[in-house]
Amino acid sequence: MITVESLTRKYGSFTAVDDISFTALPGRVTGFLGPNGAGKSTTMRVMVGLTRPTAGSVTISGRRFRDLPNPGLEVGVLLDASAQHAGRTGREILTITQRTMGLPARRVPEMLERVGLTVTEAERRVRDYSLGMRQRLGIATALIGDPEVLILDEPANGLDPAGIRWMRDLLRGYADRGGTVLLSSHLLHEIEVIADDIVMIGNGRIVSQGTKTELLHAAGTLVRAADLNGLERALVAQGLTASPTGDGALRTDADPAQVGKVALQAGFALTDLRPAAGAGLEEMFLQLTAGTQRDGAAA
Amino acid sequence: MTAIDGTIASAGTPAVDGLTTIDGTTAGQPGYVRSPRPTVRRIPLVRLTQVELRKMFDTRSGFWLMASIVISSLIATGAVILFAPDKELTYSSFGAAIGFPMAVILPMIAILSVTSEWSQRSGLTTFTLVPHRGRVILAKAIASVGIGVVSMLLALAIGALGNLAGTAVNGTPQVWDITVMDALLIVLGNVLGLLIGFMLGLVIRNSPGAIVAYFVYSFVLPTIFLVLAANQDWFRHLQPWVDVTYAQSPLFAADGALTGQQWANIAVTGVFWLLAPLLVGLRLVTRSEVK
C-alpha cells in the first residue's frame, strides 16, 4: 500500500506538486494519469526518496521509503529505463541489483527469462538497446526482489503492441496476487485498459480520483431513440439529467439500466444504449485537464 | 525464493522493523502472496563496497582505466630502462617515473566512481536501492582507496622488477634507495591525491567538470602559487600552509621521515582543500535531487 499525504514539492516559486493525497491499495492497479509535466514523475521520485518533499509525506506499507532496510525487497521501482550506465550489459545491470539486494545469483537468469530478454540480448551493452528492451530490463530490475509494491513511471513507453499486452498481463497478475501497482501514463487508453483505480493529475493538483467504474459511471450513458425529444422529456421527468450531444444522441449521468427502464415505461424504442465509456474517460481527461494542460485550448 | 543470502537473521534475533510491520498495517486487506521471508536486514556496508568495486571494473572504460595502471607502470619502467643514464638506474628513478601516471589515473578512478552515477544517471537505481546515500558514498570511498593502495603496491612491485631487470641489462649495481617508510609515504601521498579527486567528484557530480577541476587543482593552482612565491616575499613563508600540492610534495621525495612541521602543513592544507569541501560535497549529495 502506498499512502500519499498532503504532498507538496516546490521549485522556487513553481509548485510542481500541490498538496496531493491519495492511496494505492494492495490487490489493485492504480493508474496515475496526467498530461506531461503534470507532476507525476516528481511525485514518484518523492515516493522513493530521490527528491525531498517541500511538505507532506509518503509511506509505503506504513513506513517511509528511507526506513526500509532493503527497499528493493519491498518496492520495485522503474522511473526511467534509460537511466543506466550505457556501457554495462543488461545482465551486468541486473547482477548489480541482485548483489546489492543480497539475492541468490539464479534470480538474474530467472528475471531475464521472465521479461523476455534472450541470452544474446542480455550480453549486449545497454547503449545498443531499444527503448522497449530497456523497459523490459527496468521491469526485471523492479521485479527481482519479489516486492509487494511496484512503482512504474510510464512503463509502456517504447514497447510494441505485443509488449504492451505482455506488460498489462504481468501487472494484472501482480495485482491479482495481492500486490500494489502504481503506474503512471500520459496516455489515457493505457490507463483505461489496465487500471482499477485512477488518480488524475494536472498542474500538480489532483483533478479527479476514484475507481475506474465510478469514473466511467460519472461519464454517463449515451442513448439514441427515434423520438429524441420525447425521451429527453421522459428522462428529465424522472429527475435525471439529459442533454443532446448534437449528433442524434442524448447524454445522461444515469446508468444504462436506469435509462432503459425509463424508456421502456415511457414507451420509447431505443436505437442505441451504451455507457459513454469509449470516449468517456477521454472526454473527462480532456475536460479535467483542459484548464491545466499546456495545449488546453485545443481540448 | 527462500534463502536470501546475507539477510537471514540468526535464530532469536528480533525482527528489525521488518515484515511484521507490513502484516500489521495490511491486516484485513489482501496480502501479497509470496513465500515467507526471513527478517529483512539493512544492506551491510561490506556488500555495498563489493558492489561498488564491481562497478569500477564492469564497463569497458572502467576496465581499461584499471588496466592503464598496469600498462602505464610497464611503459614508465621500460622508458627508464631504455633512456635513463646508467647512474640514475635506481629504484627511486623507477618510482618517480611510475608515480607520475599514477598521480593522474588514481584520482580519475575516484572521480568517475562518483560522477558516473550522475553523468550516466545510474544513480537513479543506486540511490533507490540504497536510499541512505552517505552509505553508498562511503562504500565508494572505501573501494577507491582500496584500489589506490593496491595499485600503488603493484606499481612499486613493477618498479622493483624494472630495477632488477635494468641493472642486470646495463650491468650497473642495484640501488635500492626507497625505504619502506618512503614507500608508505608515497602511497599516502597518492591516496590523498585520490581523495581530492573523490571530493571534486562529490562537489561537482559531473565527469568532465570534475576532471577539469582536478587538473586546475593539481596543475594550475600550484603554478599560480609557485609564481606568487617566487615574486612575493610575504607569500614564500606562507606557501607550505596554503598550497596543498606544495605541502604534500615531501611525501613523494623518498627522503625519509617528515618533520613535525611538514605533517602540520599537510594537515592544515588538507583541512582547507580536502576535508572542508568534502563535507560540503557530502551535504550536497545527500540533499540534492537525483533525476
Coordinates of C-alpha atoms in Angstrom, one line a residue:
Chain A
M1 CA 0.0 0.0 0.0
I2 CA 1.2 3.5 -0.9
T3 CA -0.1 6.4 1.1
V4 CA 0.5 9.9 -0.1
E5 CA -0.5 12.6 2.3
S6 CA -0.7 16.3 1.5
L7 CA 2.4 16.1 -0.6
T8 CA 3.8 19.4 -2.0
R9 CA 7.0 20.0 -3.9
K10 CA 8.1 23.5 -4.9
Y11 CA 11.0 24.6 -7.1
G12 CA 11.5 28.2 -6.2
S13 CA 8.1 29.9 -6.9
F14 CA 7.0 27.0 -9.1
T15 CA 4.8 24.4 -7.5
A16 CA 5.3 21.1 -9.3
V17 CA 3.2 19.0 -6.9
D18 CA 0.5 20.9 -5.0
D19 CA -0.9 19.3 -1.8
I20 CA -1.9 15.9 -3.3
S21 CA -3.2 13.0 -1.3
F22 CA -4.2 9.5 -2.5
T23 CA -3.8 5.9 -1.6
A24 CA -2.7 3.0 -3.9
L25 CA -4.3 -0.2 -2.4
P26 CA -3.0 -3.8 -2.4
G27 CA -4.6 -6.0 -5.0
R28 CA -5.3 -3.2 -7.3
V29 CA -3.6 -1.4 -10.2
T30 CA -3.7 2.3 -9.6
G31 CA -3.3 4.4 -12.7
F32 CA -1.6 7.8 -12.2
L33 CA -2.8 9.8 -15.2
G34 CA -1.9 13.2 -16.3
P35 CA -0.5 15.2 -19.2
N36 CA 3.2 15.7 -19.5
G37 CA 4.6 18.0 -16.8
A38 CA 1.7 17.5 -14.5
G39 CA 3.8 16.3 -11.6
K40 CA 3.6 12.5 -11.9
S41 CA 7.4 11.9 -12.1
T42 CA 8.1 14.4 -9.3
T43 CA 5.6 12.6 -7.1
M44 CA 7.1 9.2 -7.9
R45 CA 10.6 10.5 -7.2
V46 CA 9.5 11.7 -3.8
M47 CA 7.9 8.3 -3.1
V48 CA 11.3 6.6 -3.4
G49 CA 13.4 9.2 -1.7
L50 CA 15.1 10.7 -4.7
T51 CA 13.5 14.1 -4.2
R52 CA 12.7 15.7 -0.9
P53 CA 9.2 16.9 -0.4
T54 CA 8.6 20.5 0.5
A55 CA 5.7 19.4 2.7
G56 CA 3.7 16.3 3.3
S57 CA 4.8 12.6 3.3
V58 CA 4.6 9.3 1.5
T59 CA 4.6 6.0 3.3
I60 CA 4.9 2.5 1.8
S61 CA 3.2 -0.2 3.8
G62 CA 3.2 2.2 6.7
R63 CA 6.9 3.1 6.5
R64 CA 8.9 5.9 4.9
F65 CA 10.9 4.7 2.0
R66 CA 14.3 5.5 3.6
D67 CA 13.3 3.5 6.7
L68 CA 13.0 0.3 4.6
P69 CA 16.1 -1.8 5.5
N70 CA 16.4 -3.3 2.0
P71 CA 14.0 -1.3 -0.2
G72 CA 14.3 -3.4 -3.3
L73 CA 12.7 -6.3 -1.5
E74 CA 9.6 -4.2 -0.6
V75 CA 9.3 -1.8 -3.5
G76 CA 10.0 -2.5 -7.2
V77 CA 10.8 0.8 -8.9
L78 CA 11.2 1.8 -12.5
L79 CA 11.4 5.5 -13.0
D80 CA 13.4 5.9 -16.2
A81 CA 14.5 2.9 -18.2
S82 CA 17.2 4.9 -19.9
A83 CA 18.9 5.9 -16.7
Q84 CA 21.5 3.2 -16.7
H85 CA 25.3 3.2 -17.4
A86 CA 25.3 2.7 -21.2
G87 CA 28.5 0.7 -21.0
R88 CA 27.1 -2.1 -18.9
T89 CA 25.4 -5.2 -20.3
G90 CA 21.8 -5.9 -19.4
R91 CA 22.9 -8.9 -17.4
E92 CA 25.5 -6.9 -15.5
I93 CA 23.0 -4.2 -14.5
L94 CA 20.7 -6.9 -13.2
T95 CA 23.6 -8.6 -11.4
I96 CA 24.5 -5.4 -9.6
T97 CA 20.9 -5.1 -8.4
Q98 CA 20.8 -8.8 -7.4
R99 CA 24.1 -8.4 -5.4
T100 CA 23.0 -5.1 -3.8
M101 CA 19.8 -6.8 -2.5
G102 CA 21.7 -9.9 -1.5
L103 CA 19.6 -12.3 -3.6
P104 CA 20.7 -15.6 -4.9
A105 CA 22.5 -15.4 -8.3
R106 CA 19.9 -17.6 -10.1
R107 CA 17.4 -14.7 -9.8
V108 CA 19.3 -13.0 -12.7
P109 CA 18.6 -15.6 -15.4
E110 CA 15.1 -16.2 -14.0
M111 CA 14.2 -12.5 -14.4
L112 CA 15.8 -12.2 -17.8
E113 CA 13.6 -15.0 -18.9
R114 CA 10.6 -13.5 -17.2
V115 CA 10.9 -10.3 -19.1
G116 CA 11.7 -12.0 -22.4
L117 CA 15.3 -10.9 -22.8
T118 CA 17.3 -13.6 -24.6
V119 CA 20.8 -14.6 -23.5
T120 CA 22.3 -12.8 -26.5
E121 CA 20.4 -9.6 -25.7
A122 CA 21.4 -9.8 -22.1
E123 CA 25.1 -9.9 -23.1
R124 CA 24.7 -6.7 -25.2
R125 CA 25.6 -3.3 -23.8
V126 CA 22.6 -1.1 -22.8
R127 CA 23.6 1.6 -25.2
D128 CA 22.6 -0.8 -28.0
Y129 CA 19.2 -1.5 -26.5
S130 CA 16.0 -0.2 -27.9
L131 CA 13.7 1.7 -25.5
G132 CA 11.5 -1.4 -25.4
M133 CA 14.4 -3.6 -24.3
R134 CA 15.4 -1.0 -21.7
Q135 CA 11.9 -1.1 -20.3
R136 CA 12.0 -4.9 -20.1
L137 CA 15.3 -4.7 -18.3
G138 CA 13.9 -2.0 -16.0
I139 CA 10.9 -4.2 -15.2
A140 CA 13.3 -7.1 -14.4
T141 CA 15.2 -4.8 -12.0
A142 CA 11.9 -3.8 -10.4
L143 CA 10.7 -7.4 -10.0
I144 CA 13.9 -9.1 -9.0
G145 CA 13.4 -8.6 -5.3
D146 CA 9.8 -10.0 -5.4
P147 CA 8.4 -6.8 -3.9
E148 CA 4.8 -6.3 -2.9
V149 CA 4.7 -2.8 -4.2
L150 CA 5.5 -1.7 -7.8
I151 CA 6.1 2.0 -8.8
L152 CA 6.4 2.4 -12.5
D153 CA 6.8 5.6 -14.4
E154 CA 5.5 5.3 -18.0
P155 CA 6.4 1.6 -18.2
A156 CA 4.7 1.1 -21.6
N157 CA 6.8 3.7 -23.4
G158 CA 8.7 2.2 -26.3
L159 CA 7.0 -1.2 -26.1
D160 CA 5.4 -2.6 -29.2
P161 CA 1.7 -3.7 -29.0
A162 CA 2.7 -7.2 -28.0
G163 CA 5.0 -5.8 -25.3
I164 CA 2.2 -3.6 -24.0
R165 CA -0.1 -6.6 -23.8
W166 CA 2.6 -8.5 -22.0
M167 CA 3.2 -5.7 -19.5
R168 CA -0.6 -5.4 -18.9
D169 CA -0.9 -9.1 -18.2
L170 CA 2.1 -9.1 -15.9
L171 CA 0.9 -6.1 -13.8
R172 CA -2.6 -7.6 -13.7
G173 CA -1.2 -10.9 -12.4
Y174 CA 0.8 -9.0 -9.8
A175 CA -2.2 -7.1 -8.5
D176 CA -4.3 -10.2 -8.5
R177 CA -1.8 -11.9 -6.3
G178 CA -2.3 -9.1 -3.8
G179 CA 0.5 -6.7 -4.9
T180 CA 0.1 -2.9 -5.1
V181 CA 0.8 -1.5 -8.5
L182 CA 1.1 2.2 -9.2
L183 CA 1.8 3.1 -12.8
S184 CA 1.8 6.5 -14.5
S185 CA 1.0 7.4 -18.0
H186 CA 0.0 10.4 -20.1
L187 CA -1.9 8.1 -22.4
L188 CA -5.5 7.6 -21.3
H189 CA -6.1 4.4 -23.2
E190 CA -3.3 2.7 -21.4
I191 CA -4.6 3.5 -18.0
E192 CA -8.2 2.8 -19.0
V193 CA -7.3 -0.7 -20.1
I194 CA -5.3 -1.8 -17.1
A195 CA -6.2 0.3 -14.0
D196 CA -8.7 -0.5 -11.3
D197 CA -8.3 2.9 -9.7
I198 CA -7.4 6.2 -11.3
V199 CA -5.8 9.3 -9.9
M200 CA -5.8 12.1 -12.4
I201 CA -3.4 14.9 -12.0
G202 CA -3.0 18.3 -13.8
N203 CA -0.6 21.1 -13.0
G204 CA 0.4 19.4 -9.8
R205 CA -3.1 19.0 -8.4
I206 CA -5.3 16.0 -8.3
V207 CA -8.3 16.8 -10.5
S208 CA -10.1 13.5 -10.1
Q209 CA -9.7 10.2 -8.3
G210 CA -11.7 7.1 -7.8
T211 CA -12.3 3.6 -9.1
K212 CA -12.4 3.2 -12.8
T213 CA -16.1 2.0 -12.6
E214 CA -17.0 5.1 -10.7
L215 CA -15.3 7.4 -13.1
L216 CA -16.8 5.5 -16.1
H217 CA -20.2 5.8 -14.4
A218 CA -19.6 9.5 -13.9
A219 CA -19.1 9.8 -17.6
G220 CA -22.7 8.7 -18.0
T221 CA -24.7 7.0 -20.7
L222 CA -25.2 7.6 -24.4
V223 CA -28.7 6.9 -25.7
R224 CA -30.4 7.2 -29.1
A225 CA -34.0 6.9 -30.0
A226 CA -36.3 7.8 -32.9
D227 CA -38.1 10.4 -30.7
L228 CA -35.1 12.0 -29.0
N229 CA -37.1 15.0 -27.6
G230 CA -39.7 12.7 -26.1
L231 CA -37.0 10.6 -24.5
E232 CA -35.3 13.7 -23.1
R233 CA -38.5 14.9 -21.5
A234 CA -39.2 11.4 -20.1
L235 CA -35.7 11.3 -18.5
V236 CA -35.9 14.8 -17.1
A237 CA -39.4 13.9 -15.7
Q238 CA -37.7 11.1 -13.8
G239 CA -35.3 13.6 -12.3
L240 CA -32.4 12.5 -14.5
T241 CA -30.1 14.8 -16.4
A242 CA -30.2 14.6 -20.1
S243 CA -28.7 16.7 -22.8
P244 CA -28.4 16.3 -26.6
T245 CA -24.9 15.6 -27.8
G246 CA -25.6 17.3 -31.1
D247 CA -25.2 14.1 -33.2
G248 CA -28.5 12.5 -32.6
A249 CA -27.9 11.1 -29.2
L250 CA -28.6 12.1 -25.6
R251 CA -26.1 12.1 -22.8
T252 CA -27.2 11.5 -19.3
D253 CA -25.5 10.9 -16.0
A254 CA -27.8 7.9 -15.3
D255 CA -26.5 4.4 -15.8
P256 CA -27.7 2.4 -18.9
A257 CA -30.0 0.1 -16.9
Q258 CA -31.9 3.1 -15.5
V259 CA -32.2 4.8 -18.9
G260 CA -33.5 1.5 -20.4
K261 CA -36.1 1.3 -17.6
V262 CA -37.3 4.8 -18.2
A263 CA -37.5 4.3 -21.9
L264 CA -39.5 1.1 -21.5
Q265 CA -42.0 2.6 -19.1
A266 CA -42.4 5.7 -21.3
G267 CA -42.7 3.5 -24.4
F268 CA -39.8 4.8 -26.4
A269 CA -38.0 2.4 -28.8
L270 CA -34.2 2.8 -28.3
T271 CA -31.8 2.5 -31.2
D272 CA -28.7 2.7 -29.2
L273 CA -27.9 2.4 -25.5
R274 CA -24.4 2.3 -24.0
P275 CA -22.2 3.7 -21.3
A276 CA -20.4 6.8 -22.6
A277 CA -17.2 4.8 -21.9
G278 CA -15.3 4.6 -25.1
A279 CA -14.9 8.3 -25.3
G280 CA -16.0 8.8 -21.7
L281 CA -12.8 8.8 -19.8
E282 CA -11.0 10.6 -22.6
E283 CA -13.6 13.3 -22.6
M284 CA -13.2 13.6 -18.9
F285 CA -9.4 13.5 -19.2
L286 CA -9.5 16.3 -21.7
Q287 CA -12.2 18.3 -19.7
L288 CA -10.5 17.9 -16.4
T289 CA -7.1 18.8 -17.7
A290 CA -8.2 21.4 -20.2
G291 CA -7.8 24.2 -17.9
T292 CA -4.4 23.0 -16.7
Q293 CA -2.6 21.3 -19.5
R294 CA -0.3 23.1 -22.0
D295 CA -2.5 22.9 -25.1
G296 CA -5.7 23.1 -23.1
A297 CA -7.5 25.4 -25.5
A298 CA -7.3 22.8 -28.2
A299 CA -9.1 20.3 -26.0
Chain B
M1 CA 12.9 -17.6 -3.0
T2 CA 13.6 -18.9 0.4
A3 CA 17.2 -18.1 1.2
I4 CA 18.2 -14.5 0.8
D5 CA 21.9 -14.7 1.4
G6 CA 23.2 -12.2 3.9
T7 CA 19.7 -11.1 5.0
I8 CA 18.8 -14.1 7.2
A9 CA 18.5 -13.3 10.8
S10 CA 20.1 -15.7 13.2
A11 CA 17.6 -17.6 15.4
G12 CA 16.3 -15.5 18.2
T13 CA 17.2 -12.2 16.6
P14 CA 14.2 -9.9 16.9
A15 CA 12.8 -8.6 13.7
V16 CA 14.4 -5.3 12.6
D17 CA 11.1 -3.5 11.9
G18 CA 10.7 -6.0 9.1
L19 CA 7.8 -7.9 7.7
T20 CA 5.8 -7.9 10.9
T21 CA 5.0 -4.2 10.4
I22 CA 3.7 -4.9 6.9
D23 CA 1.5 -7.7 8.2
G24 CA 0.2 -5.3 10.9
T25 CA -0.6 -2.5 8.6
T26 CA -2.2 -4.5 5.8
A27 CA -4.3 -6.7 8.1
G28 CA -7.8 -7.2 6.7
Q29 CA -6.6 -6.4 3.2
P30 CA -5.4 -9.0 0.7
G31 CA -1.7 -9.5 1.4
Y32 CA 0.8 -10.1 -1.3
V33 CA 1.2 -13.8 -1.9
R34 CA 4.7 -15.0 -1.7
S35 CA 6.7 -17.5 0.3
P36 CA 7.5 -16.3 3.8
R37 CA 10.7 -14.3 4.0
P38 CA 13.3 -14.2 6.8
T39 CA 13.7 -11.0 8.6
V40 CA 14.9 -8.3 6.3
R41 CA 18.1 -6.6 7.5
R42 CA 19.8 -3.4 6.5
I43 CA 22.2 -3.9 3.5
P44 CA 25.7 -4.3 5.1
L45 CA 28.4 -1.9 4.1
V46 CA 30.7 -4.8 3.1
R47 CA 28.2 -5.8 0.4
L48 CA 27.8 -2.2 -0.8
T49 CA 31.6 -1.9 -1.1
Q50 CA 31.8 -5.1 -3.1
V51 CA 29.2 -3.9 -5.4
E52 CA 30.9 -0.5 -5.9
L53 CA 34.2 -2.3 -6.6
R54 CA 32.5 -4.4 -9.2
K55 CA 31.0 -1.3 -10.8
M56 CA 34.6 0.1 -11.2
F57 CA 35.5 -2.8 -13.5
D58 CA 32.4 -3.8 -15.3
T59 CA 32.4 -1.3 -18.2
R60 CA 34.9 -1.1 -21.0
S61 CA 36.1 2.3 -19.9
G62 CA 36.3 1.2 -16.3
F63 CA 38.2 -1.9 -17.2
W64 CA 40.7 0.0 -19.4
L65 CA 41.2 2.7 -16.7
M66 CA 42.2 -0.1 -14.3
A67 CA 44.3 -1.8 -17.0
S68 CA 46.0 1.5 -17.7
I69 CA 47.5 1.4 -14.1
V70 CA 49.5 -1.7 -15.1
I71 CA 50.1 -0.6 -18.7
S72 CA 51.4 2.8 -17.8
S73 CA 53.6 1.3 -15.0
L74 CA 55.1 -1.1 -17.5
I75 CA 55.7 1.7 -20.1
A76 CA 57.3 4.0 -17.5
T77 CA 59.5 1.2 -16.3
G78 CA 60.6 0.4 -19.8
A79 CA 61.3 4.0 -20.5
V80 CA 63.6 4.3 -17.5
I81 CA 65.5 1.2 -18.5
L82 CA 65.9 2.4 -22.1
F83 CA 66.5 6.1 -21.6
A84 CA 67.9 6.8 -18.1
P85 CA 71.6 7.3 -17.8
D86 CA 73.4 4.4 -16.0
K87 CA 74.0 6.2 -12.8
E88 CA 70.3 7.1 -12.5
L89 CA 69.2 3.5 -12.8
T90 CA 68.0 3.4 -9.2
Y91 CA 64.7 2.3 -7.6
S92 CA 63.7 5.9 -6.9
S93 CA 64.0 6.7 -10.6
F94 CA 61.6 3.9 -11.4
G95 CA 59.4 5.0 -8.5
A96 CA 59.3 8.6 -9.8
A97 CA 58.6 7.5 -13.4
I98 CA 55.7 5.3 -12.4
G99 CA 54.5 7.8 -9.9
F100 CA 53.6 10.4 -12.4
P101 CA 50.9 8.5 -14.4
M102 CA 49.6 7.1 -11.0
A103 CA 49.0 10.6 -9.7
V104 CA 46.7 11.2 -12.7
I105 CA 45.0 7.9 -13.1
L106 CA 44.1 7.2 -9.5
P107 CA 42.1 10.4 -9.0
M108 CA 40.3 9.8 -12.3
I109 CA 39.2 6.4 -10.9
A110 CA 37.9 8.1 -7.8
I111 CA 36.2 10.9 -9.7
L112 CA 34.4 8.6 -12.1
S113 CA 33.2 6.2 -9.4
V114 CA 31.2 9.1 -8.0
T115 CA 30.3 11.2 -11.1
S116 CA 29.1 8.3 -13.3
E117 CA 26.1 7.9 -11.0
W118 CA 25.1 11.4 -12.2
S119 CA 26.6 11.6 -15.7
Q120 CA 25.4 8.1 -16.6
R121 CA 22.2 8.5 -14.5
S122 CA 22.7 5.1 -12.9
G123 CA 22.3 6.9 -9.5
L124 CA 18.5 6.7 -10.1
T125 CA 18.7 3.0 -9.5
T126 CA 21.6 3.0 -7.0
F127 CA 20.0 5.5 -4.6
T128 CA 16.7 3.9 -4.9
L129 CA 18.1 0.5 -3.8
V130 CA 20.1 2.3 -1.1
P131 CA 18.3 5.5 0.0
H132 CA 21.0 6.3 2.5
R133 CA 23.3 8.0 0.1
G134 CA 26.0 8.6 2.6
R135 CA 26.5 4.8 2.9
V136 CA 26.9 4.5 -0.9
I137 CA 29.4 7.3 -0.9
L138 CA 31.3 5.7 2.0
A139 CA 31.3 2.4 0.1
K140 CA 32.7 4.2 -3.0
A141 CA 35.4 5.9 -0.9
I142 CA 36.5 2.5 0.7
A143 CA 36.6 0.9 -2.8
S144 CA 38.5 3.8 -4.3
V145 CA 41.1 3.9 -1.5
G146 CA 41.4 0.2 -1.7
I147 CA 42.1 0.4 -5.4
G148 CA 44.6 3.2 -4.8
V149 CA 46.6 1.3 -2.2
V150 CA 46.6 -2.0 -4.3
S151 CA 47.6 0.0 -7.4
M152 CA 50.5 1.7 -5.7
L153 CA 51.8 -1.6 -4.2
L154 CA 51.5 -3.1 -7.7
A155 CA 53.3 -0.1 -9.2
L156 CA 56.1 -0.3 -6.7
A157 CA 56.5 -4.0 -7.4
I158 CA 56.7 -3.4 -11.2
G159 CA 59.3 -0.7 -10.5
A160 CA 61.3 -3.1 -8.4
L161 CA 61.2 -5.7 -11.2
G162 CA 62.3 -2.9 -13.6
N163 CA 65.2 -2.0 -11.3
L164 CA 66.3 -5.7 -11.2
A165 CA 66.0 -6.0 -15.0
G166 CA 67.5 -2.6 -15.8
T167 CA 70.6 -3.1 -13.7
A168 CA 71.1 -6.6 -15.0
V169 CA 70.8 -5.5 -18.6
N170 CA 73.1 -2.5 -18.2
G171 CA 75.5 -4.3 -15.8
T172 CA 75.2 -1.5 -13.2
P173 CA 74.9 -2.1 -9.4
Q174 CA 71.5 -2.3 -7.9
V175 CA 70.5 0.8 -5.9
W176 CA 67.5 0.4 -3.6
D177 CA 67.0 3.9 -2.4
I178 CA 63.3 3.8 -1.4
T179 CA 62.9 2.6 2.2
V180 CA 59.7 1.0 3.5
M181 CA 59.0 4.3 5.2
D182 CA 59.4 6.2 1.9
A183 CA 57.1 3.7 0.1
L184 CA 54.4 4.2 2.7
L185 CA 54.6 8.0 2.4
I186 CA 54.4 7.7 -1.4
V187 CA 51.3 5.5 -1.0
L188 CA 49.8 8.0 1.4
G189 CA 50.5 10.9 -1.0
N190 CA 48.8 9.1 -3.8
V191 CA 45.8 8.2 -1.6
L192 CA 45.5 11.9 -0.6
G193 CA 45.5 12.8 -4.3
L194 CA 42.9 10.2 -5.0
L195 CA 40.7 11.6 -2.2
I196 CA 41.0 15.1 -3.7
G197 CA 39.6 13.6 -6.9
F198 CA 36.9 11.9 -4.9
M199 CA 36.0 15.2 -3.2
L200 CA 35.8 17.0 -6.5
G201 CA 33.5 14.3 -7.8
L202 CA 31.1 14.8 -4.9
V203 CA 31.1 18.6 -5.2
I204 CA 30.7 18.8 -9.0
R205 CA 28.9 15.5 -9.8
N206 CA 29.7 15.7 -13.5
S207 CA 32.5 13.7 -15.1
P208 CA 34.1 16.2 -17.4
G209 CA 33.7 19.0 -14.9
A210 CA 35.3 17.1 -12.0
I211 CA 38.2 16.0 -14.2
V212 CA 38.9 19.6 -15.3
A213 CA 38.6 20.8 -11.7
Y214 CA 41.2 18.1 -10.7
F215 CA 43.7 19.5 -13.3
V216 CA 43.1 23.0 -12.1
Y217 CA 43.6 21.8 -8.5
S218 CA 46.8 19.9 -9.2
F219 CA 48.5 21.9 -12.1
V220 CA 47.0 25.4 -12.4
L221 CA 46.8 26.3 -8.7
P222 CA 50.4 25.0 -7.8
T223 CA 51.7 27.1 -10.8
I224 CA 50.0 30.2 -9.5
F225 CA 51.3 29.6 -6.0
L226 CA 54.8 29.0 -7.5
V227 CA 54.8 32.3 -9.3
L228 CA 53.4 34.0 -6.3
A229 CA 56.1 32.6 -4.0
A230 CA 58.8 33.5 -6.5
N231 CA 57.8 37.1 -6.7
Q232 CA 56.2 37.9 -3.3
D233 CA 58.3 37.6 -0.2
W234 CA 55.4 37.6 2.2
F235 CA 53.9 34.5 0.4
R236 CA 57.1 32.5 0.4
H237 CA 56.7 31.6 4.2
L238 CA 53.0 31.1 3.8
Q239 CA 53.1 28.7 0.9
P240 CA 53.6 25.5 2.8
W241 CA 50.4 26.4 4.8
V242 CA 48.3 27.4 1.8
D243 CA 49.5 25.3 -1.2
V244 CA 48.2 21.8 -0.8
T245 CA 50.4 20.3 -3.6
Y246 CA 53.5 22.0 -2.1
A247 CA 52.6 20.8 1.3
Q248 CA 52.2 17.2 0.1
S249 CA 55.3 17.2 -2.0
P250 CA 57.7 15.9 0.8
L251 CA 55.6 12.7 0.8
F252 CA 56.9 11.9 -2.7
A253 CA 60.5 12.9 -2.0
A254 CA 61.7 9.4 -0.9
D255 CA 63.8 11.3 1.6
G256 CA 63.0 9.6 4.9
A257 CA 60.6 10.7 7.7
L258 CA 58.8 14.0 7.6
T259 CA 59.3 16.7 10.2
G260 CA 56.5 17.8 12.5
Q261 CA 56.1 21.0 10.6
Q262 CA 55.8 19.2 7.3
W263 CA 53.0 17.0 8.8
A264 CA 51.4 20.1 10.2
N265 CA 51.5 21.7 6.7
I266 CA 49.8 18.6 5.2
A267 CA 47.1 18.6 7.9
V268 CA 46.3 22.4 7.6
T269 CA 46.2 22.4 3.8
G270 CA 44.3 19.1 4.0
V271 CA 41.6 20.5 6.2
F272 CA 41.2 23.5 3.9
W273 CA 41.5 22.0 0.5
L274 CA 40.2 18.5 1.1
L275 CA 38.2 18.0 4.3
A276 CA 36.0 21.1 4.2
P277 CA 35.0 20.8 0.6
L278 CA 34.5 17.1 1.2
L279 CA 31.9 17.8 3.8
V280 CA 30.2 20.4 1.6
G281 CA 30.1 17.8 -1.2
L282 CA 28.6 15.1 1.1
R283 CA 25.9 17.5 2.1
L284 CA 25.2 18.4 -1.5
V285 CA 25.0 14.7 -2.4
T286 CA 22.7 13.7 0.4
R287 CA 20.3 16.6 -0.1
S288 CA 20.2 17.1 -3.8
E289 CA 17.6 15.7 -6.1
V290 CA 18.5 12.7 -8.2
K291 CA 17.0 12.9 -11.7

